[in-house]
XYZ file of C-alpha atoms in Angstrom:
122
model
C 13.349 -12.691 51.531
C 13.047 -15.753 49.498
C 10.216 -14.313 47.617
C 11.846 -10.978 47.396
C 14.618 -13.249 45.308
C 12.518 -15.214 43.221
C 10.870 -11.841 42.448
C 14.136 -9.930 41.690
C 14.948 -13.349 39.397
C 11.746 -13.306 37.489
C 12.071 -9.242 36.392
C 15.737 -10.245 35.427
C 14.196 -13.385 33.261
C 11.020 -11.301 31.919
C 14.317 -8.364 31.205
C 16.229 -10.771 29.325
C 12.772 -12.204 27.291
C 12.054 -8.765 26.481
C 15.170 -7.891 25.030
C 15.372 -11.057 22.868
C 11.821 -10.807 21.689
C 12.721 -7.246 20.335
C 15.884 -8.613 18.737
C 14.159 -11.545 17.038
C 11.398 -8.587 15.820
C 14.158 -6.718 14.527
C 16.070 -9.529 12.945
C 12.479 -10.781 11.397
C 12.069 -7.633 9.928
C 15.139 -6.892 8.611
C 14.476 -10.235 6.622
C 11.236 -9.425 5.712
C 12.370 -6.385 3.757
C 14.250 -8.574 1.491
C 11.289 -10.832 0.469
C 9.795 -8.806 -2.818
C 5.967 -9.305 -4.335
C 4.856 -12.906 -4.393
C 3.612 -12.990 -7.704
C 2.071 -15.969 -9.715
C 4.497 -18.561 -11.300
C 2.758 -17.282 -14.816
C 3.103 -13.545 -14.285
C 5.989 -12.354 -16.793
C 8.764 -11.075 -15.763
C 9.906 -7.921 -16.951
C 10.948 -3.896 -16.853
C 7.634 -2.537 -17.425
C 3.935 -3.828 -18.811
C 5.150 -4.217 -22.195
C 5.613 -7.999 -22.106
C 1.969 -8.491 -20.050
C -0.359 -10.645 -21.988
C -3.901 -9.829 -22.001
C -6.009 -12.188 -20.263
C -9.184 -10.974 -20.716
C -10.876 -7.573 -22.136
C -14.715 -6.189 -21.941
C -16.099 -4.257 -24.376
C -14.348 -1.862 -27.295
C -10.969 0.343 -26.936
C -11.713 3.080 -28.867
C -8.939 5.591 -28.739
C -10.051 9.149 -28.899
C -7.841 12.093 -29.728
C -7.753 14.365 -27.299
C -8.396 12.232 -24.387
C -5.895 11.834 -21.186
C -5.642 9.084 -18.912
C -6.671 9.963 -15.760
C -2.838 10.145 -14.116
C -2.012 12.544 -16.804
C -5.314 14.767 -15.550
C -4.069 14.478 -12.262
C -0.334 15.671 -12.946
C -1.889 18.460 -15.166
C -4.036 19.933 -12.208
C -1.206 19.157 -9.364
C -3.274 16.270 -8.110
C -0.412 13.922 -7.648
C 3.378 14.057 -7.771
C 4.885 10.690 -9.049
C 8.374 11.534 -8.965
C 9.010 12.043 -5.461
C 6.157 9.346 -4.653
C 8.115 6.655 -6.866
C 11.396 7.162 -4.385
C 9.891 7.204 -1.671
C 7.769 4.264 -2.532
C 9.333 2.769 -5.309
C 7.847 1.835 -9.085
C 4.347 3.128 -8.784
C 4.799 4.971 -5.574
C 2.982 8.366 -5.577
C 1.633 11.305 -3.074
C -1.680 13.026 -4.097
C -1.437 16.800 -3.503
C -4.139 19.840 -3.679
C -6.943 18.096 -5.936
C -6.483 15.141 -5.486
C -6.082 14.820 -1.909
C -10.017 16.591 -2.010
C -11.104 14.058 -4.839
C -9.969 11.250 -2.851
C -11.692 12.770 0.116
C -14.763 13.198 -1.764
C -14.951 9.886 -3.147
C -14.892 8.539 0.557
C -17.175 10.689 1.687
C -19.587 9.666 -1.155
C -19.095 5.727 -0.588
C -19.494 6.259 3.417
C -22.816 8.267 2.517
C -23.917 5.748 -0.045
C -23.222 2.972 2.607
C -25.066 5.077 5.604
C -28.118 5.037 3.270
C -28.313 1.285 2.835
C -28.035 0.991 7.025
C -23.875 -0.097 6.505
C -22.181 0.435 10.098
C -18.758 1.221 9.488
């Protein structure tokens, strides 16, 4: 009987631990989703990349009429929808759809094969 007790205490303990282990996760959390990007101290601070300084460059920027940058390729052959990404995920935030879902595939595929060939275990 006495062990039956102590048994019947400890599930009633290891209940209570449980249940205050999920509320401290929940609590944690809920304050984690209020800490933002930890950038550096000399990072401007602004609405958009405007205000960035350049740090470094390589090579020429030659601008070339005619040419897109690659998100506009992707929006012009429904490889990625930014809107709905950027609510969901916020400044930046986007889903790749049709093409680019299969480019991204593709470009895994090619750097697992590329790996494979040079003995890589994944």
């Amino acid at each position: 009987n006495a062990k039956r007790a102590e048994s019947k205490a400890l599930d009633a303990k290891m209940q209570e631990l449980v249940k205050k282990v999920q509320e401290t996760k929940l609590a944690l959390e809920a304050k984690l989703n209020h800490v933002g990007n930890i950038v550096h101290p000399s990072c401007p601070i602004s609405k958009d990349e405007h205000d960035n300084d350049v740090v470094k460059t390589w090579g020429e920027f030659k601008k070339v009429p005619g040419l897109y940058h690659h998100h506009q390729i992707l929006y012009m052959i429904g490889g990625f929808e930014p809107i709905r990404g950027s609510n969901v995920a916020g400044h930046r935030g986007y889903y790749l759809t049709g093409p680019g879902v299969a480019l991204n595939q593709a470009l895994i595929n090619y750097g697992m094969k590329f790996l494979a060939k040079r003995e890589y275990t994944p």
